[in-house]
PDB file of C-alpha atoms in Angstrom:
ATOM      1  CA  LEU A 711       0.000   0.000   0.000  1.00 52.00           C
ATOM      2  CA  ILE A 712       2.837   2.370   0.885  1.00 53.00           C
ATOM      3  CA  MET A 713       4.639   1.600  -2.377  1.00 52.00           C
ATOM      4  CA  HIS A 714       1.399   2.238  -4.271  1.00 52.00           C
ATOM      5  CA  LYS A 715       1.035   5.671  -2.639  1.00 52.00           C
ATOM      6  CA  GLN A 716       4.673   6.492  -3.372  1.00 54.00           C
ATOM      7  CA  LEU A 717       4.233   5.505  -7.019  1.00 53.00           C
ATOM      8  CA  LYS A 718       1.075   7.590  -7.286  1.00 57.00           C
ATOM      9  CA  PHE A 719       2.816  10.555  -5.698  1.00 54.00           C
ATOM     10  CA  SER A 720       5.780  10.210  -8.084  1.00 63.00           C
ATOM     11  CA  ILE A 721       3.464  10.173 -11.113  1.00 60.00           C
ATOM     12  CA  TRP A 722       1.586  13.283  -9.980  1.00 59.00           C
ATOM     13  CA  PHE A 723       4.844  15.050  -9.133  1.00 56.00           C
ATOM     14  CA  SER A 724       6.211  14.282 -12.608  1.00 66.00           C
ATOM     15  CA  VAL A 725       3.022  15.575 -14.239  1.00 57.00           C
ATOM     16  CA  ILE A 726       3.192  18.836 -12.273  1.00 66.00           C
ATOM     17  CA  ILE A 727       6.872  19.375 -13.140  1.00 66.00           C
ATOM     18  CA  ALA A 728       6.164  18.711 -16.832  1.00 64.00           C
ATOM     19  CA  ALA A 729       3.244  21.176 -16.766  1.00 64.00           C
ATOM     20  CA  VAL A 730       5.437  23.872 -15.190  1.00 60.00           C
ATOM     21  CA  PHE A 731       8.078  23.409 -17.901  1.00 63.00           C
ATOM     22  CA  VAL A 732       5.439  23.613 -20.659  1.00 56.00           C
ATOM     23  CA  VAL A 733       3.947  26.823 -19.236  1.00 52.00           C
ATOM     24  CA  ALA A 734       7.410  28.353 -18.840  1.00 57.00           C
ATOM     25  CA  TRP A 735       8.334  27.451 -22.439  1.00 51.00           C
ATOM     26  CA  LEU A 736       5.106  28.977 -23.786  1.00 51.00           C
ATOM     27  CA  TRP A 737       5.685  32.146 -21.771  1.00 47.00           C
ATOM     28  CA  VAL A 738       9.250  32.531 -23.064  1.00 44.00           C
ATOM     29  CA  ARG A 739       8.147  31.927 -26.657  1.00 47.00           C
ATOM     30  CA  GLU A 740       5.387  34.507 -26.352  1.00 46.00           C
ATOM     31  CA  TYR A 741       7.166  37.323 -24.528  1.00 43.00           C
ATOM     32  CA  SER A 742      10.853  37.012 -25.274  1.00 43.00           C
ATOM     33  CA  ALA A 743      12.080  39.548 -27.822  1.00 40.00           C
ATOM     34  CA  PRO A 744      13.615  38.097 -30.994  1.00 39.00           C
ATOM     35  CA  GLY A 745      16.877  39.579 -32.165  1.00 39.00           C
ATOM     36  CA  PRO A 746      17.085  41.630 -35.346  1.00 36.00           C
ATOM     37  CA  TYR A 747      18.241  38.579 -37.308  1.00 31.00           C
ATOM     38  CA  ASP A 748      15.504  36.247 -36.016  1.00 35.00           C
ATOM     39  CA  LEU A 749      12.854  37.819 -38.198  1.00 34.00           C
ATOM     40  CA  GLU A 750       9.936  35.993 -39.736  1.00 37.00           C
ATOM     41  CA  PRO A 751       9.428  37.468 -43.224  1.00 37.00           C
ATOM     42  CA  ILE A 752       5.888  38.024 -44.470  1.00 36.00           C
ATOM     43  CA  ALA A 753       4.785  38.991 -47.946  1.00 37.00           C
ATOM     44  CA  ALA A 754       3.063  42.281 -47.182  1.00 40.00           C
ATOM     45  CA  VAL A 755       1.349  44.392 -44.575  1.00 44.00           C
ATOM     46  CA  LYS A 756      -1.628  42.361 -43.418  1.00 47.00           C
ATOM     47  CA  ASN A 757      -4.527  44.571 -44.340  1.00 48.00           C
ATOM     48  CA  HIS A 758      -6.969  43.916 -41.518  1.00 48.00           C
ATOM     49  CA  GLY A 759      -8.645  47.232 -42.383  1.00 46.00           C
ATOM     50  CA  ALA A 760      -9.840  46.033 -45.793  1.00 53.00           C
ATOM     51  CA  ASP A 761     -13.475  46.584 -44.807  1.00 63.00           C
ATOM     52  CA  VAL A 762     -12.825  50.271 -44.023  1.00 70.00           C
ATOM     53  CA  ASP A 763     -14.365  52.534 -46.673  1.00 79.00           C
ATOM     54  CA  THR A 764     -11.609  54.807 -48.013  1.00 83.00           C
ATOM     55  CA  SER A 765     -13.580  56.405 -50.853  1.00 86.00           C
ATOM     56  CA  SER A 766     -13.760  59.708 -48.979  1.00 91.00           C
ATOM     57  CA  TRP A 767     -10.212  59.625 -47.609  1.00 94.00           C
ATOM     58  CA  GLN A 768      -7.810  62.444 -48.390  1.00 94.00           C
ATOM     59  CA  THR A 769      -4.277  62.022 -49.728  1.00 96.00           C
ATOM     60  CA  TYR A 770      -1.244  63.631 -48.157  1.00 95.00           C
ATOM     61  CA  ARG A 771       1.702  64.050 -50.549  1.00 96.00           C
ATOM     62  CA  ASN A 772       5.194  65.033 -49.548  1.00 95.00           C
ATOM     63  CA  GLU A 773       7.102  66.249 -52.588  1.00 94.00           C
ATOM     64  CA  GLU A 774      10.324  66.941 -50.693  1.00 92.00           C
ATOM     65  CA  TYR A 775      10.825  63.361 -49.490  1.00 94.00           C
ATOM     66  CA  GLY A 776       8.791  61.613 -52.182  1.00 95.00           C
ATOM     67  CA  PHE A 777       5.931  59.735 -50.503  1.00 96.00           C
ATOM     68  CA  GLU A 778       2.184  59.803 -50.080  1.00 96.00           C
ATOM     69  CA  VAL A 779      -0.371  58.314 -47.713  1.00 96.00           C
ATOM     70  CA  LYS A 780      -4.139  58.491 -47.299  1.00 95.00           C
ATOM     71  CA  TYR A 781      -5.930  59.415 -44.096  1.00 95.00           C
ATOM     72  CA  PRO A 782      -9.589  59.481 -42.951  1.00 93.00           C
ATOM     73  CA  PRO A 783     -11.864  62.511 -43.189  1.00 90.00           C
ATOM     74  CA  GLY A 784     -12.176  64.325 -39.894  1.00 86.00           C
ATOM     75  CA  TRP A 785      -8.516  63.768 -39.091  1.00 92.00           C
ATOM     76  CA  TYR A 786      -6.117  66.715 -39.094  1.00 90.00           C
ATOM     77  CA  ILE A 787      -2.376  66.956 -39.801  1.00 91.00           C
ATOM     78  CA  ASN A 788       0.373  68.549 -37.747  1.00 86.00           C
ATOM     79  CA  SER A 789       3.732  68.946 -39.449  1.00 83.00           C
ATOM     80  CA  SER A 790       6.891  70.161 -37.792  1.00 76.00           C
ATOM     81  CA  VAL A 791      10.647  70.126 -38.157  1.00 63.00           C
ATOM     82  CA  HIS A 792      12.681  68.899 -35.198  1.00 54.00           C
ATOM     83  CA  PRO A 793      16.474  68.806 -35.729  1.00 48.00           C
ATOM     84  CA  ILE A 794      16.928  66.575 -32.675  1.00 45.00           C
ATOM     85  CA  GLY A 795      17.980  62.983 -32.048  1.00 42.00           C
ATOM     86  CA  TYR A 796      15.364  60.233 -32.110  1.00 48.00           C
ATOM     87  CA  SER A 797      16.002  57.198 -29.873  1.00 50.00           C
ATOM     88  CA  PHE A 798      19.464  56.720 -31.364  1.00 53.00           C
ATOM     89  CA  ASP A 799      22.855  58.300 -30.785  1.00 51.00           C
ATOM     90  CA  ASP A 800      22.127  62.011 -31.341  1.00 50.00           C
ATOM     91  CA  SER A 801      25.354  62.423 -33.275  1.00 61.00           C
ATOM     92  CA  GLN A 802      24.240  59.800 -35.809  1.00 77.00           C
ATOM     93  CA  VAL A 803      20.492  60.173 -36.387  1.00 81.00           C
ATOM     94  CA  ASN A 804      18.567  63.423 -36.514  1.00 84.00           C
ATOM     95  CA  GLU A 805      14.856  63.976 -36.997  1.00 86.00           C
ATOM     96  CA  ILE A 806      14.272  66.305 -39.923  1.00 89.00           C
ATOM     97  CA  GLN A 807      10.477  66.251 -40.166  1.00 91.00           C
ATOM     98  CA  SER A 808       7.529  64.941 -38.173  1.00 90.00           C
ATOM     99  CA  LEU A 809       3.932  64.356 -39.287  1.00 92.00           C
ATOM    100  CA  GLU A 810       1.021  63.579 -36.984  1.00 92.00           C
ATOM    101  CA  PHE A 811      -2.398  62.483 -38.232  1.00 94.00           C
ATOM    102  CA  THR A 812      -4.893  62.881 -35.388  1.00 91.00           C
ATOM    103  CA  GLU A 813      -8.590  62.047 -35.153  1.00 88.00           C
ATOM    104  CA  ARG A 814     -10.968  64.841 -34.267  1.00 79.00           C
ATOM    105  CA  VAL A 815     -13.116  63.813 -31.306  1.00 67.00           C
ATOM    106  CA  GLN A 816     -16.551  65.270 -30.638  1.00 59.00           C
ATOM    107  CA  PRO A 817     -16.446  67.689 -27.651  1.00 54.00           C
ATOM    108  CA  GLU A 818     -18.770  65.498 -25.567  1.00 51.00           C
ATOM    109  CA  PHE A 819     -16.293  62.598 -25.859  1.00 51.00           C
ATOM    110  CA  GLU A 820     -13.024  64.485 -25.401  1.00 52.00           C
ATOM    111  CA  ASN A 821     -12.514  63.324 -21.825  1.00 51.00           C
ATOM    112  CA  THR A 822     -13.670  59.724 -22.300  1.00 51.00           C
ATOM    113  CA  ASP A 823     -12.466  58.471 -25.691  1.00 61.00           C
ATOM    114  CA  LEU A 824      -8.870  58.268 -26.855  1.00 75.00           C
ATOM    115  CA  GLN A 825      -8.128  59.867 -30.203  1.00 83.00           C
ATOM    116  CA  GLY A 826      -6.870  57.900 -33.144  1.00 89.00           C
ATOM    117  CA  PHE A 827      -3.266  58.803 -33.883  1.00 90.00           C
ATOM    118  CA  PHE A 828      -0.803  57.880 -36.638  1.00 94.00           C
ATOM    119  CA  GLY A 829       2.627  59.431 -36.973  1.00 94.00           C
ATOM    120  CA  ILE A 830       5.468  59.542 -39.493  1.00 95.00           C
ATOM    121  CA  LYS A 831       8.985  60.630 -38.608  1.00 92.00           C
ATOM    122  CA  ILE A 832      11.613  61.376 -41.234  1.00 93.00           C
ATOM    123  CA  LEU A 833      15.205  60.916 -40.073  1.00 91.00           C
ATOM    124  CA  ARG A 834      18.692  61.376 -41.461  1.00 89.00           C
ATOM    125  CA  ASP A 835      21.342  58.835 -40.473  1.00 88.00           C
ATOM    126  CA  ALA A 836      24.815  60.345 -40.694  1.00 85.00           C
ATOM    127  CA  ALA A 837      26.348  56.854 -40.568  1.00 84.00           C
ATOM    128  CA  ASN A 838      24.265  55.770 -43.583  1.00 88.00           C
ATOM    129  CA  ARG A 839      23.617  52.302 -42.084  1.00 88.00           C
ATOM    130  CA  ASP A 840      21.431  49.714 -43.738  1.00 89.00           C
ATOM    131  CA  LEU A 841      18.140  48.765 -42.118  1.00 88.00           C
ATOM    132  CA  ASP A 842      19.376  45.684 -40.234  1.00 86.00           C
ATOM    133  CA  VAL A 843      22.341  47.476 -38.684  1.00 85.00           C
ATOM    134  CA  LEU A 844      20.242  50.529 -37.829  1.00 84.00           C
ATOM    135  CA  LEU A 845      17.627  48.444 -36.032  1.00 81.00           C
ATOM    136  CA  SER A 846      20.253  46.330 -34.314  1.00 78.00           C
ATOM    137  CA  ASP A 847      21.572  49.506 -32.675  1.00 71.00           C
ATOM    138  CA  PHE A 848      18.055  50.756 -31.929  1.00 71.00           C
ATOM    139  CA  GLU A 849      16.786  47.535 -30.336  1.00 63.00           C
ATOM    140  CA  HIS A 850      19.477  47.546 -27.674  1.00 57.00           C
ATOM    141  CA  ASP A 851      17.585  50.298 -25.830  1.00 55.00           C
ATOM    142  CA  ILE A 852      13.972  49.171 -26.145  1.00 60.00           C
ATOM    143  CA  GLN A 853      11.766  46.261 -25.093  1.00 63.00           C
ATOM    144  CA  THR A 854      10.742  44.692 -28.384  1.00 61.00           C
ATOM    145  CA  ARG A 855       8.212  41.883 -28.290  1.00 66.00           C
ATOM    146  CA  ARG A 856       8.161  41.141 -32.022  1.00 76.00           C
ATOM    147  CA  SER A 857      10.120  42.127 -35.107  1.00 80.00           C
ATOM    148  CA  VAL A 858       9.131  41.053 -38.621  1.00 87.00           C
ATOM    149  CA  SER A 859      10.052  41.940 -42.185  1.00 90.00           C
ATOM    150  CA  ILE A 860       7.227  43.347 -44.296  1.00 91.00           C
ATOM    151  CA  ASN A 861       6.581  44.822 -47.723  1.00 92.00           C
ATOM    152  CA  LEU A 862       5.449  48.412 -47.269  1.00 92.00           C
ATOM    153  CA  GLY A 863       4.178  49.833 -50.538  1.00 88.00           C
ATOM    154  CA  GLY A 864       6.690  47.788 -52.505  1.00 89.00           C
ATOM    155  CA  THR A 865       9.617  48.611 -50.192  1.00 91.00           C
ATOM    156  CA  LEU A 866      11.313  46.371 -47.625  1.00 92.00           C
ATOM    157  CA  ALA A 867      10.475  47.470 -44.088  1.00 94.00           C
ATOM    158  CA  LYS A 868      10.755  46.140 -40.528  1.00 91.00           C
ATOM    159  CA  ARG A 869       7.787  46.187 -38.169  1.00 90.00           C
ATOM    160  CA  LEU A 870       8.466  46.292 -34.425  1.00 87.00           C
ATOM    161  CA  SER A 871       5.990  45.782 -31.595  1.00 85.00           C
ATOM    162  CA  ILE A 872       7.276  47.659 -28.560  1.00 82.00           C
ATOM    163  CA  PHE A 873       6.136  47.725 -24.933  1.00 78.00           C
ATOM    164  CA  SER A 874       5.520  51.301 -23.825  1.00 71.00           C
ATOM    165  CA  GLY A 875       3.945  51.629 -20.414  1.00 73.00           C
ATOM    166  CA  ASP A 876       0.565  49.891 -20.384  1.00 76.00           C
ATOM    167  CA  PHE A 877       0.151  49.788 -24.174  1.00 82.00           C
ATOM    168  CA  MET A 878       1.854  48.213 -27.182  1.00 84.00           C
ATOM    169  CA  ALA A 879       3.297  50.567 -29.796  1.00 86.00           C
ATOM    170  CA  GLY A 880       3.839  49.633 -33.424  1.00 89.00           C
ATOM    171  CA  GLN A 881       6.786  51.136 -35.311  1.00 90.00           C
ATOM    172  CA  ILE A 882       7.657  50.473 -38.942  1.00 93.00           C
ATOM    173  CA  PHE A 883      11.130  51.378 -40.229  1.00 93.00           C
ATOM    174  CA  THR A 884      12.077  51.686 -43.877  1.00 95.00           C
ATOM    175  CA  LEU A 885      14.673  53.465 -46.011  1.00 95.00           C
ATOM    176  CA  ASN A 886      14.327  55.454 -49.214  1.00 94.00           C
ATOM    177  CA  LYS A 887      17.234  57.234 -50.903  1.00 91.00           C
ATOM    178  CA  GLY A 888      19.246  57.243 -47.683  1.00 90.00           C
ATOM    179  CA  ILE A 889      16.432  58.722 -45.591  1.00 93.00           C
ATOM    180  CA  VAL A 890      14.939  56.774 -42.655  1.00 93.00           C
ATOM    181  CA  PHE A 891      11.146  56.680 -42.330  1.00 95.00           C
ATOM    182  CA  VAL A 892       9.412  55.603 -39.119  1.00 93.00           C
ATOM    183  CA  LEU A 893       5.647  55.044 -39.145  1.00 95.00           C
ATOM    184  CA  TYR A 894       4.201  54.631 -35.665  1.00 93.00           C
ATOM    185  CA  PHE A 895       0.845  54.029 -33.980  1.00 92.00           C
ATOM    186  CA  VAL A 896      -0.709  52.182 -31.032  1.00 89.00           C
ATOM    187  CA  GLU A 897      -1.194  48.450 -31.625  1.00 87.00           C
ATOM    188  CA  SER A 898      -3.115  47.789 -28.420  1.00 85.00           C
ATOM    189  CA  ASP A 899      -4.244  49.916 -25.493  1.00 86.00           C
ATOM    190  CA  PRO A 900      -6.544  48.662 -22.713  1.00 84.00           C
ATOM    191  CA  ASN A 901      -7.735  52.236 -22.180  1.00 83.00           C
ATOM    192  CA  ASP A 902      -8.965  52.712 -25.750  1.00 85.00           C
ATOM    193  CA  ARG A 903     -12.643  51.793 -26.019  1.00 84.00           C
ATOM    194  CA  ASN A 904     -12.403  52.112 -29.818  1.00 85.00           C
ATOM    195  CA  GLU A 905      -9.269  49.989 -30.151  1.00 86.00           C
ATOM    196  CA  GLN A 906     -10.674  47.638 -32.796  1.00 88.00           C
ATOM    197  CA  ILE A 907     -11.862  50.527 -34.964  1.00 88.00           C
ATOM    198  CA  HIS A 908      -8.568  52.363 -34.618  1.00 90.00           C
ATOM    199  CA  SER A 909      -6.596  49.205 -35.392  1.00 90.00           C
ATOM    200  CA  LYS A 910      -8.456  48.763 -38.678  1.00 91.00           C
ATOM    201  CA  VAL A 911      -7.892  52.405 -39.584  1.00 92.00           C
ATOM    202  CA  TYR A 912      -4.154  52.153 -38.872  1.00 93.00           C
ATOM    203  CA  ASP A 913      -3.852  49.048 -41.037  1.00 92.00           C
ATOM    204  CA  GLN A 914      -5.695  50.788 -43.843  1.00 92.00           C
ATOM    205  CA  ILE A 915      -3.447  53.858 -43.580  1.00 94.00           C
ATOM    206  CA  LEU A 916      -0.415  51.567 -43.803  1.00 93.00           C
ATOM    207  CA  SER A 917      -1.791  49.902 -46.921  1.00 92.00           C
ATOM    208  CA  THR A 918      -1.956  53.303 -48.690  1.00 94.00           C
ATOM    209  CA  PHE A 919       1.595  54.419 -47.886  1.00 95.00           C
ATOM    210  CA  LYS A 920       3.970  54.445 -50.855  1.00 94.00           C
ATOM    211  CA  PHE A 921       7.019  56.210 -52.192  1.00 96.00           C
ATOM    212  CA  THR A 922       6.468  58.315 -55.292  1.00 93.00           C
ATOM    213  CA  GLU A 923      10.112  58.603 -56.315  1.00 85.00           C
TER     214      GLU A 923
END
């Protein structure tokens, strides 16, 4: 009888240990940040916003840096020039222009609903690094959950998912004629009651971005 109890205990103990290892492995796979060379390439930006009607969207064109992107009606644009460093060594990378597309919120919802927001930063890298090297330097200082290669308007880009406080930020890096472009938005935010709507809009904006020269 004693041997039977010991055998039963050993079996249950082994099952518990195995379960702990499985849970730990799943947690590490889910939350550990892949390095810049452990990227899973995908064919294109996954357009989850395909059901968003863009027939009334406006087009923003930037002749100086050769790109265009569409944005929803009711959103407004802020454009500014900031000759300052941007999350890199200030002596290497400088921000030369910043664009912010922001949703207009009805006055009665200003204090309760988060605004949709999509930004584009244009940077100059004095070291003229390629995308992999640039992101390798950048990722040393941030908590990246995921990094994948994507096709952004026919151009190779890298999409990063980054922890930032209590929300997940999305940042897409690409190069064109030696200029660095960073497209950024919020991937998930527990405080945004319209998160699903905003997510579809961001994906649709991404699908319209392209270089014109």
